[in-house]
Amino acid sequence: MKYVILVGVLGITFSLIGLSIVGSSTDEDTIYLRVAENQPYDYPTAQAIDYMGKQLQHYSKGQMQLKLYAGGQLGAEKDTVLANRLNAIDINRVSLSVFNNIEPVTTIPSLPFIFESEEHLHKVLDSEIGGEILQSLEPYGLVGLAFYDSGARSFYNIKKPIHTPRDMVGLKIRVQNTDVSVAMVKALGACPTPMGFGEVYEALVTGVIDGAENNLPSYRTTRHFEVAKHYTFDQHMMTPEILTVSKKVWDNLSSEQRDYIKMAARDSVIKMRDCWKKEVSSAQMELINSENKFVEGVDKSLFIEAMEPVYQKFANTPALIDLKRRIQSVR
Ligand code: GCU
């Protein structure tokens, strides 16, 4: 069943599938919080949310529960972000890049090659810098709860192996709807085509695009590997995932209830990191033995050199330059 909720004042239409009402609901003793997730139920982020729900139930002695809508049931990321801001979805899990065009602070951890390794990324996210990035969303009606892993994004395409940026010239590459990704792909000489995650498979099949970029688990779960057989481990971006709560929902909870959510979210990060490692190695096992062609050991410095205009464009205020420097100096 499909319900269309018209948020008349703003003229925005949300198509929320399978929901009889939106926002949190309660029966006599229990608060149910609805969570949006665009990856499938067995993807690590969804598994982590599922675990968070169990922990929340445990801490609140059954008085708070999560109801997970995975697989993009509640819409594409740009729609769920808006719905979350307007209190129509309680908790949302999206790629941090979705906020790049809204809040400049979030562009810095989305910059290409800003993180040297997964360990570096975790250290930054677990430090006060991570806290600042989470807090940067408050003016937009969202409380940043936690970061989840998304590994490293790399390019893949239907046409040819990519060894250097020169191999990318002229390729039409799908990117997330963010100016950072558009600028990155342009700087590499390719043609960026922003579109929603859910539209990429068909665009590859019909030749609207030649390729895209994502982490290996997403390349597998979306089945893009069936169409775009050339995957290059250039690992250009390590933009994390983020979990946000609607500020209106948050403000209506008691401080005890907020603590339960914070504790459950923190527990879920540990679960997530474990699930992520397993997912990456299982994707590697399956795909490396497939007929796909993987390019490993590329000279990343060639890609990094091309990024100078991107850094200039987005690290463009003293505060953002400083944030970039602080991230890069975390050891
Ligand atoms: C990642 C992320 C998704 C996002 C997707 C994208 O895989 O998990 O939430 O939508 O990238 O490329 O848009």
Short mmCIF file of C-alpha atoms and ligand atoms in Angstrom, two decimals:
data_model
loop_
_atom_site.label_atom_id
_atom_site.label_comp_id
_atom_site.label_asym_id
_atom_site.label_seq_id
_atom_site.Cartn_x
_atom_site.Cartn_y
_atom_site.Cartn_z
CA MET A 1 0.00 0.00 0.00
CA LYS A 2 1.29 3.43 -0.80
CA TYR A 3 0.49 6.56 1.13
CA VAL A 4 1.41 9.95 -0.16
CA ILE A 5 1.87 12.54 2.51
CA LEU A 6 1.66 16.06 1.26
CA VAL A 7 3.57 18.56 3.28
CA GLY A 8 1.51 21.34 1.82
CA VAL A 9 3.26 24.39 3.20
CA LEU A 10 6.56 23.45 1.63
CA GLY A 11 4.99 21.92 -1.41
CA ILE A 12 6.95 18.73 -0.89
CA THR A 13 5.62 15.29 -1.63
CA PHE A 14 6.90 12.29 0.23
CA SER A 15 5.98 8.90 -1.00
CA LEU A 16 6.23 6.71 2.07
CA ILE A 17 5.55 3.14 1.18
CA GLY A 18 3.84 0.94 3.72
CA LEU A 19 3.41 3.56 6.41
CA SER A 20 0.04 4.26 7.89
CA ILE A 21 1.38 7.24 9.79
CA VAL A 22 4.72 8.94 9.91
CA GLY A 23 7.03 9.82 12.76
CA SER A 24 7.33 8.05 16.08
CA SER A 25 4.34 6.25 17.45
CA THR A 26 3.49 4.94 20.86
CA ASP A 27 1.16 2.38 22.26
CA GLU A 28 0.46 2.49 25.96
CA ASP A 29 3.94 1.61 27.18
CA THR A 30 6.20 1.55 24.14
CA ILE A 31 7.74 4.20 21.89
CA TYR A 32 8.41 2.97 18.37
CA LEU A 33 11.02 4.89 16.35
CA ARG A 34 11.03 4.42 12.60
CA VAL A 35 14.40 4.10 10.93
CA ALA A 36 15.10 4.63 7.22
CA GLU A 37 17.92 2.76 5.50
CA ASN A 38 18.59 2.53 1.75
CA GLN A 39 20.72 -0.60 1.84
CA PRO A 40 19.15 -4.08 2.12
CA TYR A 41 18.35 -5.78 5.45
CA ASP A 42 21.47 -7.98 5.33
CA TYR A 43 23.88 -5.08 4.64
CA PRO A 44 26.15 -4.13 7.60
CA THR A 45 24.48 -0.75 8.27
CA ALA A 46 21.07 -2.44 8.48
CA GLN A 47 22.45 -5.21 10.69
CA ALA A 48 23.95 -2.56 12.98
CA ILE A 49 20.59 -0.75 13.23
CA ASP A 50 18.92 -4.05 14.01
CA TYR A 51 21.43 -4.57 16.81
CA MET A 52 20.90 -1.00 18.02
CA GLY A 53 17.19 -1.82 18.30
CA LYS A 54 17.93 -4.82 20.49
CA GLN A 55 20.21 -2.78 22.72
CA LEU A 56 17.64 0.02 22.95
CA GLN A 57 14.98 -2.45 23.98
CA HIS A 58 17.37 -3.83 26.58
CA TYR A 59 18.38 -0.44 28.06
CA SER A 60 14.81 0.89 28.10
CA LYS A 61 13.41 -2.38 29.47
CA GLY A 62 11.21 -2.78 26.44
CA GLN A 63 9.85 0.77 26.48
CA MET A 64 11.63 1.89 23.32
CA GLN A 65 11.88 0.01 20.05
CA LEU A 66 13.19 0.62 16.54
CA LYS A 67 11.27 -0.28 13.41
CA LEU A 68 13.67 -0.59 10.50
CA TYR A 69 12.56 0.13 6.92
CA ALA A 70 15.52 -1.01 4.82
CA GLY A 71 16.09 -1.24 1.07
CA GLY A 72 15.00 2.35 0.41
CA GLN A 73 11.34 1.65 1.33
CA LEU A 74 11.00 5.19 2.67
CA GLY A 75 12.55 6.80 -0.39
CA ALA A 76 15.87 7.91 -1.80
CA GLU A 77 18.43 9.51 0.54
CA LYS A 78 17.60 13.09 -0.46
CA ASP A 79 13.94 12.44 0.45
CA THR A 80 14.61 10.65 3.72
CA VAL A 81 16.90 13.49 4.83
CA LEU A 82 14.10 15.97 4.26
CA ALA A 83 11.54 13.71 5.94
CA ASN A 84 13.90 13.26 8.90
CA ARG A 85 14.36 17.02 9.20
CA LEU A 86 10.60 17.49 9.12
CA ASN A 87 10.06 14.81 11.74
CA ALA A 88 8.34 12.44 9.30
CA ILE A 89 11.07 9.82 9.84
CA ASP A 90 12.55 9.47 13.34
CA ILE A 91 16.00 8.08 12.56
CA ASN A 92 17.80 8.03 9.24
CA ARG A 93 20.95 6.29 8.00
CA VAL A 94 22.55 7.93 4.98
CA SER A 95 25.92 8.59 3.44
CA LEU A 96 27.42 11.75 5.00
CA SER A 97 27.90 13.10 1.48
CA VAL A 98 24.15 13.74 1.28
CA PHE A 99 24.77 16.71 3.61
CA ASN A 100 27.64 18.19 1.58
CA ASN A 101 25.47 20.68 -0.26
CA ILE A 102 23.68 21.62 2.98
CA GLU A 103 26.48 21.95 5.56
CA PRO A 104 30.06 22.74 4.40
CA VAL A 105 31.65 21.08 7.46
CA THR A 106 30.52 17.70 6.08
CA THR A 107 32.40 18.24 2.81
CA ILE A 108 35.78 17.94 4.49
CA PRO A 109 35.50 14.24 5.53
CA SER A 110 34.02 13.63 2.06
CA LEU A 111 37.09 14.99 0.26
CA PRO A 112 39.00 12.51 -1.88
CA PHE A 113 42.05 10.90 -0.26
CA ILE A 114 41.64 12.82 3.02
CA PHE A 115 41.90 9.61 5.05
CA GLU A 116 44.98 7.44 4.73
CA SER A 117 43.44 4.24 6.02
CA GLU A 118 40.44 2.81 7.82
CA GLU A 119 42.37 3.15 11.07
CA HIS A 120 42.91 6.86 10.41
CA LEU A 121 39.20 7.29 9.58
CA HIS A 122 38.13 5.57 12.82
CA LYS A 123 40.53 7.67 14.91
CA VAL A 124 39.10 10.87 13.43
CA LEU A 125 35.46 9.81 13.81
CA ASP A 126 36.04 8.66 17.39
CA SER A 127 37.79 11.94 18.31
CA GLU A 128 36.27 15.33 19.12
CA ILE A 129 36.39 16.10 15.38
CA GLY A 130 33.77 13.39 14.84
CA GLY A 131 31.65 15.03 17.55
CA GLU A 132 31.92 18.42 15.80
CA ILE A 133 30.78 16.94 12.50
CA LEU A 134 27.81 15.23 14.17
CA GLN A 135 26.87 18.51 15.86
CA SER A 136 27.10 20.50 12.65
CA LEU A 137 23.68 19.15 11.63
CA GLU A 138 21.74 20.59 14.57
CA PRO A 139 20.85 23.84 12.79
CA TYR A 140 19.13 21.68 10.17
CA GLY A 141 16.82 19.99 12.66
CA LEU A 142 18.94 16.86 13.07
CA VAL A 143 20.91 15.31 15.91
CA GLY A 144 23.93 13.38 14.65
CA LEU A 145 24.07 10.11 16.58
CA ALA A 146 26.90 8.03 15.18
CA PHE A 147 29.05 7.22 12.17
CA TYR A 148 29.07 3.86 10.44
CA ASP A 149 31.68 2.48 8.06
CA SER A 150 31.49 2.66 4.31
CA GLY A 151 35.02 1.51 3.49
CA ALA A 152 36.64 3.10 0.48
CA ARG A 153 34.89 4.04 -2.74
CA SER A 154 36.55 3.11 -6.05
CA PHE A 155 35.68 3.47 -9.74
CA TYR A 156 34.10 0.78 -11.89
CA ASN A 157 32.87 0.83 -15.47
CA ILE A 158 31.57 -1.20 -18.35
CA LYS A 159 34.25 -0.24 -20.88
CA LYS A 160 37.86 -0.74 -19.87
CA PRO A 161 40.33 -1.15 -17.03
CA ILE A 162 41.33 2.13 -15.35
CA HIS A 163 44.99 2.31 -14.37
CA THR A 164 45.55 6.08 -14.36
CA PRO A 165 43.34 9.19 -14.48
CA ARG A 166 44.09 9.28 -18.22
CA ASP A 167 41.99 6.12 -18.67
CA MET A 168 39.00 7.97 -17.24
CA VAL A 169 38.89 10.78 -19.78
CA GLY A 170 35.44 11.05 -21.36
CA LEU A 171 33.81 8.28 -19.29
CA LYS A 172 30.33 9.09 -17.97
CA ILE A 173 30.52 8.28 -14.30
CA ARG A 174 27.56 8.27 -11.91
CA VAL A 175 28.30 10.18 -8.73
CA GLN A 176 26.34 10.93 -5.57
CA ASN A 177 24.37 14.18 -5.64
CA THR A 178 27.17 16.25 -4.16
CA ASP A 179 29.34 18.99 -5.61
CA VAL A 180 32.44 17.34 -4.14
CA SER A 181 31.96 14.17 -6.19
CA VAL A 182 31.10 16.17 -9.30
CA ALA A 183 34.29 18.23 -8.93
CA MET A 184 36.39 15.13 -8.23
CA VAL A 185 35.25 13.30 -11.37
CA LYS A 186 35.66 16.46 -13.49
CA ALA A 187 39.19 16.92 -12.16
CA LEU A 188 39.97 13.40 -13.38
CA GLY A 189 38.80 14.27 -16.89
CA ALA A 190 35.61 12.19 -16.79
CA CYS A 191 31.98 13.36 -17.07
CA PRO A 192 30.13 13.29 -13.73
CA THR A 193 26.46 12.28 -13.79
CA PRO A 194 24.78 12.79 -10.39
CA MET A 195 21.85 10.45 -9.74
CA GLY A 196 20.21 8.53 -6.91
CA PHE A 197 21.69 5.23 -5.78
CA GLY A 198 18.61 3.27 -6.83
CA GLU A 199 18.81 4.44 -10.45
CA VAL A 200 22.36 3.36 -11.18
CA TYR A 201 21.78 -0.26 -12.25
CA GLU A 202 19.38 0.67 -15.02
CA ALA A 203 21.55 3.57 -16.12
CA LEU A 204 24.47 1.15 -16.52
CA VAL A 205 22.37 -1.39 -18.41
CA THR A 206 20.94 1.21 -20.79
CA GLY A 207 24.29 2.92 -21.32
CA VAL A 208 23.16 6.25 -19.87
CA ILE A 209 26.38 6.04 -17.87
CA ASP A 210 29.61 4.10 -18.41
CA GLY A 211 30.43 3.59 -14.78
CA ALA A 212 30.05 4.58 -11.17
CA GLU A 213 32.02 4.45 -7.94
CA ASN A 214 31.36 2.72 -4.65
CA ASN A 215 32.75 0.36 -2.05
CA LEU A 216 33.00 -3.34 -2.86
CA PRO A 217 30.02 -4.46 -0.72
CA SER A 218 27.72 -1.96 -2.49
CA TYR A 219 29.13 -2.99 -5.89
CA ARG A 220 28.03 -6.50 -4.96
CA THR A 221 24.63 -5.89 -3.27
CA THR A 222 23.46 -3.61 -6.09
CA ARG A 223 24.63 -6.22 -8.63
CA HIS A 224 26.43 -3.48 -10.55
CA PHE A 225 29.24 -6.02 -10.93
CA GLU A 226 27.09 -7.96 -13.38
CA VAL A 227 27.15 -5.04 -15.80
CA ALA A 228 30.26 -2.99 -15.03
CA LYS A 229 33.02 -5.59 -14.95
CA HIS A 230 36.10 -3.37 -14.54
CA TYR A 231 36.74 -2.33 -10.93
CA THR A 232 39.84 -0.34 -9.97
CA PHE A 233 40.94 -0.22 -6.33
CA ASP A 234 41.86 3.48 -6.38
CA GLN A 235 40.05 3.98 -3.02
CA HIS A 236 39.45 7.68 -3.61
CA MET A 237 36.89 8.42 -0.88
CA MET A 238 36.16 7.12 2.59
CA THR A 239 33.05 9.21 3.30
CA PRO A 240 31.40 7.58 6.32
CA GLU A 241 27.74 6.79 6.82
CA ILE A 242 25.81 8.77 9.44
CA LEU A 243 22.85 8.06 11.70
CA THR A 244 20.68 11.07 12.51
CA VAL A 245 17.62 11.59 14.72
CA SER A 246 14.97 14.19 14.09
CA LYS A 247 15.59 17.02 16.57
CA LYS A 248 11.88 17.33 17.23
CA VAL A 249 11.73 13.68 18.25
CA TRP A 250 14.88 14.11 20.33
CA ASP A 251 13.54 17.16 22.16
CA ASN A 252 10.39 15.27 23.07
CA LEU A 253 12.30 12.47 24.80
CA SER A 254 13.37 12.49 28.43
CA SER A 255 17.10 12.76 29.14
CA GLU A 256 17.02 9.12 30.25
CA GLN A 257 15.49 8.05 26.95
CA ARG A 258 18.09 10.04 25.03
CA ASP A 259 20.82 8.28 26.98
CA TYR A 260 19.37 4.89 26.04
CA ILE A 261 19.49 5.88 22.36
CA LYS A 262 23.05 7.19 22.67
CA MET A 263 24.22 4.00 24.41
CA ALA A 264 22.47 1.76 21.88
CA ALA A 265 23.95 3.76 18.97
CA ARG A 266 27.43 3.51 20.47
CA ASP A 267 27.06 -0.27 20.84
CA SER A 268 25.89 -0.50 17.24
CA VAL A 269 29.07 1.19 15.98
CA ILE A 270 31.15 -1.65 17.42
CA LYS A 271 28.80 -4.19 15.86
CA MET A 272 28.97 -2.30 12.55
CA ARG A 273 32.75 -2.37 12.36
CA ASP A 274 32.73 -6.12 12.88
CA CYS A 275 29.95 -6.69 10.30
CA TRP A 276 31.78 -4.43 7.85
CA LYS A 277 35.01 -6.45 7.97
CA LYS A 278 33.09 -9.66 7.37
CA GLU A 279 31.10 -8.12 4.51
CA VAL A 280 34.21 -6.81 2.76
CA SER A 281 35.98 -10.16 2.92
CA SER A 282 32.91 -12.06 1.74
CA ALA A 283 32.44 -9.60 -1.17
CA GLN A 284 36.13 -10.00 -2.01
CA MET A 285 35.89 -13.81 -1.96
CA GLU A 286 32.85 -13.83 -4.21
CA LEU A 287 33.91 -11.18 -6.69
CA ILE A 288 37.59 -11.89 -7.04
CA ASN A 289 36.64 -15.40 -8.18
CA SER A 290 34.08 -14.08 -10.63
CA GLU A 291 34.69 -13.07 -14.23
CA ASN A 292 35.16 -9.46 -13.17
CA LYS A 293 38.44 -7.71 -13.80
CA PHE A 294 40.05 -5.98 -10.84
CA VAL A 295 42.86 -3.47 -11.13
CA GLU A 296 44.97 -3.38 -7.99
CA GLY A 297 48.11 -1.48 -7.02
CA VAL A 298 47.34 1.71 -8.96
CA ASP A 299 49.64 4.67 -8.43
CA LYS A 300 47.34 6.71 -6.19
CA SER A 301 49.64 9.73 -6.33
CA LEU A 302 48.45 10.37 -9.92
CA PHE A 303 44.85 10.60 -8.69
CA ILE A 304 45.82 12.66 -5.64
CA GLU A 305 47.77 15.20 -7.74
CA ALA A 306 44.65 15.84 -9.81
CA MET A 307 42.68 16.71 -6.65
CA GLU A 308 44.33 20.07 -5.92
CA PRO A 309 41.47 22.14 -7.48
CA VAL A 310 38.95 20.11 -5.46
CA TYR A 311 40.74 20.90 -2.20
CA GLN A 312 40.95 24.59 -3.16
CA LYS A 313 37.27 24.70 -4.00
CA PHE A 314 35.88 23.09 -0.84
CA ALA A 315 38.42 23.85 1.89
CA ASN A 316 37.65 27.51 1.24
CA THR A 317 37.38 29.25 4.62
CA PRO A 318 39.89 29.44 7.49
CA ALA A 319 37.66 27.12 9.56
CA LEU A 320 37.37 24.50 6.81
CA ILE A 321 41.09 24.67 5.99
CA ASP A 322 41.76 24.14 9.67
CA LEU A 323 39.35 21.20 9.87
CA LYS A 324 41.11 19.59 6.91
CA ARG A 325 44.49 20.13 8.56
CA ARG A 326 43.28 18.73 11.88
CA ILE A 327 41.85 15.62 10.21
CA GLN A 328 45.07 15.04 8.32
CA SER A 329 47.19 15.44 11.43
CA VAL A 330 45.31 12.84 13.50
CA ARG A 331 47.69 9.95 14.11
C1 GCU B 1 26.96 3.89 -0.21
C2 GCU B 1 25.98 4.15 0.90
C3 GCU B 1 24.60 4.45 0.43
C4 GCU B 1 24.63 5.49 -0.67
C5 GCU B 1 25.49 4.99 -1.80
C6 GCU B 1 25.55 5.91 -3.00
O1 GCU B 1 26.96 2.62 -0.66
O2 GCU B 1 25.92 3.04 1.77
O3 GCU B 1 23.85 4.92 1.52
O4 GCU B 1 23.34 5.76 -1.13
O5 GCU B 1 26.79 4.79 -1.31
O6 GCU B 1 26.48 5.79 -3.77
O7 GCU B 1 24.65 6.74 -3.18
#
